[in-house]
Short mmCIF file of C-alpha atoms and ligand atoms in Angstrom, two decimals:
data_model
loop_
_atom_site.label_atom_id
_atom_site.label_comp_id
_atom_site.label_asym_id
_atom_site.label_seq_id
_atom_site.Cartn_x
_atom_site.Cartn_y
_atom_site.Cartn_z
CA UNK F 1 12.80 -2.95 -3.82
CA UNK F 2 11.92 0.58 -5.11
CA UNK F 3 14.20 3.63 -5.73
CA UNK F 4 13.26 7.00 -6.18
CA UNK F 5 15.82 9.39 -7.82
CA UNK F 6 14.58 13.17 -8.12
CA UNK F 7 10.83 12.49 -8.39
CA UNK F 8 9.24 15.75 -9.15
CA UNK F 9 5.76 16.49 -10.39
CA UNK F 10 3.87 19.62 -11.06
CA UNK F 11 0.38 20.48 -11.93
CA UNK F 12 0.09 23.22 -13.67
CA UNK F 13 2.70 25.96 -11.86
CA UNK F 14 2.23 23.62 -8.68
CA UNK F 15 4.98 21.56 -7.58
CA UNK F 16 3.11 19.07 -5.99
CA UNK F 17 6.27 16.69 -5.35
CA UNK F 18 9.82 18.16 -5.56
CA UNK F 19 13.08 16.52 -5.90
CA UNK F 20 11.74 13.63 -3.72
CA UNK F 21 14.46 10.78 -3.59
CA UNK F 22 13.59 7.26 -1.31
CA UNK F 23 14.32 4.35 -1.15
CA UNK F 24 11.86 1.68 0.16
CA UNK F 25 13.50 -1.98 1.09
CA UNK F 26 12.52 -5.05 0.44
CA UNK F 27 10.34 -7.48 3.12
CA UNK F 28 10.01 -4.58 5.40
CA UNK F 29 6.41 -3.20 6.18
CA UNK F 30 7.22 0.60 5.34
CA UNK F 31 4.34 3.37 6.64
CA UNK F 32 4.00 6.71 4.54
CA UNK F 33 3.16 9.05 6.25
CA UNK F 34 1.90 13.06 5.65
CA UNK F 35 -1.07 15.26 6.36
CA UNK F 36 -3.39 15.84 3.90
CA UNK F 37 -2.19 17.43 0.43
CA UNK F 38 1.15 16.21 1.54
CA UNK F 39 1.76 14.48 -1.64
CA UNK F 40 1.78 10.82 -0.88
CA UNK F 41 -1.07 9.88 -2.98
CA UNK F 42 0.79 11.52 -6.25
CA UNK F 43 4.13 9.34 -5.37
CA UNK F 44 1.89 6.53 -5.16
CA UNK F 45 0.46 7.67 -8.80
CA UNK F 46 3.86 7.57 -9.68
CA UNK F 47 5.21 4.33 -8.82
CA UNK F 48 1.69 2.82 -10.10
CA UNK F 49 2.81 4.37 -13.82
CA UNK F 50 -0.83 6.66 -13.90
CA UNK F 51 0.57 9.76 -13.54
CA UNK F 52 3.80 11.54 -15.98
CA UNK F 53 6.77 12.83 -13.80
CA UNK F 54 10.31 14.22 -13.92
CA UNK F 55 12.63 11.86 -12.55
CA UNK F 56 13.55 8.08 -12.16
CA UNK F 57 11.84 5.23 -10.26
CA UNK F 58 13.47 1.90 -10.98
CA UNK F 59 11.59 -1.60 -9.36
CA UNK F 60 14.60 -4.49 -8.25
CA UNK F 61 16.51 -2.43 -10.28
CA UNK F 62 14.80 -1.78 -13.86
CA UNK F 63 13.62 1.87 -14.59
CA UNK F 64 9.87 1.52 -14.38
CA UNK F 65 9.35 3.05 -17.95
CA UNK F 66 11.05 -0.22 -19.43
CA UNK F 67 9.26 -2.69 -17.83
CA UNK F 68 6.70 -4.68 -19.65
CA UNK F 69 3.08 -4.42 -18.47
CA UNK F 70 2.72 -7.92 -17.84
CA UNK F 71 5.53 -8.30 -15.97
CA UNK F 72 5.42 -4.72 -13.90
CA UNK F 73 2.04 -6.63 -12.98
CA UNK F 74 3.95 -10.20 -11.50
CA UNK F 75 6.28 -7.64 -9.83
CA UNK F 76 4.09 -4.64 -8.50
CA UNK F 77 0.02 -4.04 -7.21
CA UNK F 78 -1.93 -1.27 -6.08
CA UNK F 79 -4.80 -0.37 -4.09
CA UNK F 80 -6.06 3.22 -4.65
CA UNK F 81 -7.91 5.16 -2.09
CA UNK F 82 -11.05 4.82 -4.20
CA UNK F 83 -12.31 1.61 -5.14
CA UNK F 84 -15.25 0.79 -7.51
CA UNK F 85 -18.12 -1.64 -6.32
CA UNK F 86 -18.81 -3.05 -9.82
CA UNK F 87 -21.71 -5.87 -10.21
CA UNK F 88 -19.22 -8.86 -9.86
CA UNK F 89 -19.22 -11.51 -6.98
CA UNK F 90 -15.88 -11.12 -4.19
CA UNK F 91 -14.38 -13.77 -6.14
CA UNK F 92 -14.50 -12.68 -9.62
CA UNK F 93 -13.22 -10.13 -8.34
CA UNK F 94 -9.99 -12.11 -6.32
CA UNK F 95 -9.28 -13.82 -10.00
CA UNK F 96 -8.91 -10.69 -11.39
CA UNK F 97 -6.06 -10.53 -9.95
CA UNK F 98 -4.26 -13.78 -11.73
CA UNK F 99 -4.88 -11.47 -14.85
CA UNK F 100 -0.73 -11.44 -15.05
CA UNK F 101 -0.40 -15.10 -14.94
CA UNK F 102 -3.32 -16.29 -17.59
CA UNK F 103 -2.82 -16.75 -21.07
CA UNK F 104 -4.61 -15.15 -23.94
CA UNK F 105 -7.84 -16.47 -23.56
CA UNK F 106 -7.76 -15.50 -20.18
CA UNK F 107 -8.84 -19.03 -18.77
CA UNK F 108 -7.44 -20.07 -15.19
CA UNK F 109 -5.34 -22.84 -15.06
CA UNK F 110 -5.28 -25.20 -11.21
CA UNK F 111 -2.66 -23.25 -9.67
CA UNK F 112 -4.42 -19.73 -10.36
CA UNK F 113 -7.76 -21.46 -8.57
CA UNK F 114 -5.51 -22.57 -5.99
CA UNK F 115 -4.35 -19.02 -5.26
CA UNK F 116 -7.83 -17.61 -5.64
CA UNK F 117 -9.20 -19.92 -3.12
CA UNK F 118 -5.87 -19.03 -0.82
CA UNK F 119 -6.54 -15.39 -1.15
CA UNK F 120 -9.99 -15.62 0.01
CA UNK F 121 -8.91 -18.05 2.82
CA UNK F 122 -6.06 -15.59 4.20
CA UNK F 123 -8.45 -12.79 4.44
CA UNK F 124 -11.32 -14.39 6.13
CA UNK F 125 -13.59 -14.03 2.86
CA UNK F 126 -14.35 -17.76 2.06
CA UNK F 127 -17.75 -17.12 2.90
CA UNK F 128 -18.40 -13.78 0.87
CA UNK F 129 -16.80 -15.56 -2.33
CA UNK F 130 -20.60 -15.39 -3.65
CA UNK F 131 -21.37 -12.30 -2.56
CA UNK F 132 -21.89 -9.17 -5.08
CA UNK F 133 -19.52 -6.34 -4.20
CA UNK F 134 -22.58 -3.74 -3.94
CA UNK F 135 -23.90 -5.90 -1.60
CA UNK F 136 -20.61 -5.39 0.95
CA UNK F 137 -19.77 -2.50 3.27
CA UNK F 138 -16.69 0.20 2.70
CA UNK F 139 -14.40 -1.86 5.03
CA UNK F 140 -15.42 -5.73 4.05
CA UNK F 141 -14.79 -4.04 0.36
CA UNK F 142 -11.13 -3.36 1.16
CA UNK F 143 -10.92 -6.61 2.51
CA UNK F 144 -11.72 -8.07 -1.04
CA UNK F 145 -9.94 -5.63 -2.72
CA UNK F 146 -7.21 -6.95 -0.60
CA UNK F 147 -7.51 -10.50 -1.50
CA UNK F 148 -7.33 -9.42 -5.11
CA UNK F 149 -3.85 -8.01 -4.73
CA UNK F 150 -2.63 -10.87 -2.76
CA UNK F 151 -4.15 -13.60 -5.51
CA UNK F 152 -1.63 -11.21 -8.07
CA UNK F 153 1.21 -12.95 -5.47
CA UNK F 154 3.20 -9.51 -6.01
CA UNK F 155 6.94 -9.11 -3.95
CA UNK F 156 5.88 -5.70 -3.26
CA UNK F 157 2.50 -3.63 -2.57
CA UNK F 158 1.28 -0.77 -2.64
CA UNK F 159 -1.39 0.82 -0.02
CA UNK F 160 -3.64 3.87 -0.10
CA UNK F 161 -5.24 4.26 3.20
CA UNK F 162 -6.73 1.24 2.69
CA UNK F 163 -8.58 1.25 6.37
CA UNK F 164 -10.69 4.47 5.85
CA UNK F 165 -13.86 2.65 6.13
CA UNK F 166 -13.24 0.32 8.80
CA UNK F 167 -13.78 0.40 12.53
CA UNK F 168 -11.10 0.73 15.12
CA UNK F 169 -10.84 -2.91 15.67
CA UNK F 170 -11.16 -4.13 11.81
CA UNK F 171 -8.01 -1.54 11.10
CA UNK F 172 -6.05 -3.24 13.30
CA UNK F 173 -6.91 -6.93 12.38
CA UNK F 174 -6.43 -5.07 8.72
CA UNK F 175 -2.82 -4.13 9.18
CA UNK F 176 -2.09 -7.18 11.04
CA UNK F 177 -3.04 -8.63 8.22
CA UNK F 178 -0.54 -7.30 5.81
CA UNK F 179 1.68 -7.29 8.62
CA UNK F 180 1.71 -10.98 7.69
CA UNK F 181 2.26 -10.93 4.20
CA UNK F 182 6.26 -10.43 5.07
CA UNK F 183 6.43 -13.47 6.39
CA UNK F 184 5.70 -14.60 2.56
CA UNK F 185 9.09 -12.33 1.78
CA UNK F 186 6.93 -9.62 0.35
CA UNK F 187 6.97 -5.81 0.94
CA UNK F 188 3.83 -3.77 2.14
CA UNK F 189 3.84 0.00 1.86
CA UNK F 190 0.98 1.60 2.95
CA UNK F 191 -0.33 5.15 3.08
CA UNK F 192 -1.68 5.59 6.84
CA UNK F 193 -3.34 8.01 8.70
CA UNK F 194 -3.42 6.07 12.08
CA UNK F 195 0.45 7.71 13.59
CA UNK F 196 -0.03 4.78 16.64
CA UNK F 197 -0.82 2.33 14.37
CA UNK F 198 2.16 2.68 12.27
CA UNK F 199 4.66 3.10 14.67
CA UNK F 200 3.18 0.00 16.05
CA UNK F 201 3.42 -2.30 13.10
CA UNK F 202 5.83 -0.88 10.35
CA UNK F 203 9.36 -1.49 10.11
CA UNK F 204 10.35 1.74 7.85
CA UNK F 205 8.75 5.28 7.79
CA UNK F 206 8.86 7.53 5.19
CA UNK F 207 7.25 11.21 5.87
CA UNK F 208 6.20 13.32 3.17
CA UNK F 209 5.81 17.31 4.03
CA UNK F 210 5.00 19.58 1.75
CA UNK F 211 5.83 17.74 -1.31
CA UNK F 212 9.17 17.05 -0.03
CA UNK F 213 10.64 13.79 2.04
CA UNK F 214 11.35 14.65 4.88
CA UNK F 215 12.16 11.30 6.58
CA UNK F 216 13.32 7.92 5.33
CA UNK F 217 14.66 5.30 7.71
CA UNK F 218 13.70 2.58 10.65
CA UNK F 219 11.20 3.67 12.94
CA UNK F 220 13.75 3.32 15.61
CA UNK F 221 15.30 6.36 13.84
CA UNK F 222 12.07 7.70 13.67
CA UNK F 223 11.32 7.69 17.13
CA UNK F 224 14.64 8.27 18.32
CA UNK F 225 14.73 11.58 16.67
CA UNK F 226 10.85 12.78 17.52
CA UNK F 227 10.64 12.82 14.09
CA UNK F 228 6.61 12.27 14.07
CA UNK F 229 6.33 14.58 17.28
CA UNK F 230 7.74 17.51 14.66
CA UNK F 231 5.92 16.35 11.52
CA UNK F 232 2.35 16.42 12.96
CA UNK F 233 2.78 18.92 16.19
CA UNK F 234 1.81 15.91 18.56
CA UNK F 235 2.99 14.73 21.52
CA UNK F 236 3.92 11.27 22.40
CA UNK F 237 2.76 9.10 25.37
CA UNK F 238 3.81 5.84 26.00
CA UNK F 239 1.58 3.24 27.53
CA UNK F 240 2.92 -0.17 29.05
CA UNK F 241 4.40 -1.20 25.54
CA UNK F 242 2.33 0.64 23.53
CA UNK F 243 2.81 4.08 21.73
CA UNK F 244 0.00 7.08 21.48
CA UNK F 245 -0.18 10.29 19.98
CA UNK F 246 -2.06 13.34 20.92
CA UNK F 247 -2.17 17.01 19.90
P1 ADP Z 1 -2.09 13.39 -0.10
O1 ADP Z 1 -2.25 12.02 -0.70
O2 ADP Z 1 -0.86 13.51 0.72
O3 ADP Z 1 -3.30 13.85 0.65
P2 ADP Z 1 -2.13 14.26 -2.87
O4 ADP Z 1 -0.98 13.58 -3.50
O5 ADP Z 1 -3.50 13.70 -3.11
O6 ADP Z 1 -1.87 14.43 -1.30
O7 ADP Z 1 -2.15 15.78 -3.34
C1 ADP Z 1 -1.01 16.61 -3.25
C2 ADP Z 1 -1.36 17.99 -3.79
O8 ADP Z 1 -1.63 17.90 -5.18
C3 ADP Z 1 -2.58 18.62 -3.16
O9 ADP Z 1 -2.35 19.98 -2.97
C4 ADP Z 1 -3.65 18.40 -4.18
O10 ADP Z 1 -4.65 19.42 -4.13
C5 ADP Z 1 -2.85 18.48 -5.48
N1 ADP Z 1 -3.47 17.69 -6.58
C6 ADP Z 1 -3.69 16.36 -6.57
N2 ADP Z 1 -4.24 15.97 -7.75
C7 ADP Z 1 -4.35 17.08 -8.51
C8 ADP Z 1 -4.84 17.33 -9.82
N3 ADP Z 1 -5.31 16.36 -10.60
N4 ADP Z 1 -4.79 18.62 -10.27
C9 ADP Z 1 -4.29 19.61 -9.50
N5 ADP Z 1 -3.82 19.43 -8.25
C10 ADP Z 1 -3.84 18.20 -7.76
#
């Protein structure tokens, strides 16, 4: 679980996030949402420890500031918007993320192969384990980078955009896919653009306007109170059990 006390970051005279205060739960797949310049990137920032700010985040209840590195690591991972495409093979990559778990001389013990091997499995990348990530497109990239977080075996995640490259289709096997990972008890939180998408697979919403929240709560809430429809000047249409949303 994360809480957010009076987040507020500037740049220069910019406040680029002001007062924010949310809390996200724990096991629940929770959507941010925002248009561009909104902000959510920077809270992401935040909660990732790369970027100084004015208020308090605590993770399952210890102030982020105190919490050792190796530990924040067992606890916490992050995919940015931007990820590098370094000369290392898909799974190299995937046991980077057992860095937490190995000792000093970084060797992998059984159970961190085990949980390589699982990673790879879970995201349909047993194949690619050989392959070079230069070698990979945008979207089969975020699928590695994926199975690198879930090899760290972290209770909660964190998500920026992380279907920008990827076809209609592979977006929605995507989030399905961390859909999923709460069935393992952990919490998703993911940065989306796609409105439909979210309201069709995540449990929480949190809006960011402006630098401000202006939403936190079930997407029941959420739709109950047209809250997107006002956010984003769209209209909704709903199709046989499915949710749209168009300008
Ligand atoms: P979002 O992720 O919602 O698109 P960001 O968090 O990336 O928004 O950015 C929020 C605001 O902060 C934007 O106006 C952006 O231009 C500004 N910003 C982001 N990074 C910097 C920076 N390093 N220096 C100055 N302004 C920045």
């Amino acid at each position: 679980m994360i809480k957010i006390n009076g987040l507020t970051v500037k740049y220069g005279k910019k406040t680029v996030l002001d007062n924010v205060s949310i809390t996200f739960n724990k096991n629940r797949f929770t959507a941010v949402l925002g248009k561009n310049g909104s902000g959510k990137s920077t809270l992401f920032s935040c909660i990732s420890r790369q970027l100084k700010y004015s208020g308090e985040i605590f993770l399952n209840g210890k102030n982020i500031d105190k919490i050792e590195p190796k530990e924040y690591a067992k606890n916490l991972s992050f995919l940015p918007q931007s990820l590098n495409k370094p000369a290392i093979t898909v799974k190299e990559l995937v046991q980077f993320g057992r860095n937490p778990y190995t000792g000093l001389d970084g060797r992998l013990s059984a159970e961190d192969d085990k949980k390589v091997e699982e990673a790879l499995k879970i995201t349909g990348l047993t194949d690619f384990s050989k392959r070079l990530l230069p070698t990979l497109s945008g979207g089969e990239c975020q699928k590695a980078y994926l199975a690198m977080i879930i090899a760290q075996q972290t209770p909660t995640l964190l998500l920026d955009e992380p279907t920008t490259y990827m076809d209609i289709g592979a977006q929605e096997e995507f989030i399905l896919l961390i859909n999923k990972l709460k069935q393992n008890g952990k919490s998703p939180i993911v940065i989306m653009h796609d409105l439909a998408l979210a309201v069709k697979y995540a449990d929480d919403i949190v809006i960011i306007e402006k630098g401000t929240c202006i939403f936190s709560g079930t997407k029941k809430e959420c739709l109950e109170k047209n809250i997107i429809e006002k956010a984003f000047s769209v209209r909704r249409i709903n199709a046989e059990n499915e949710i749209f949303f168009t300008v």
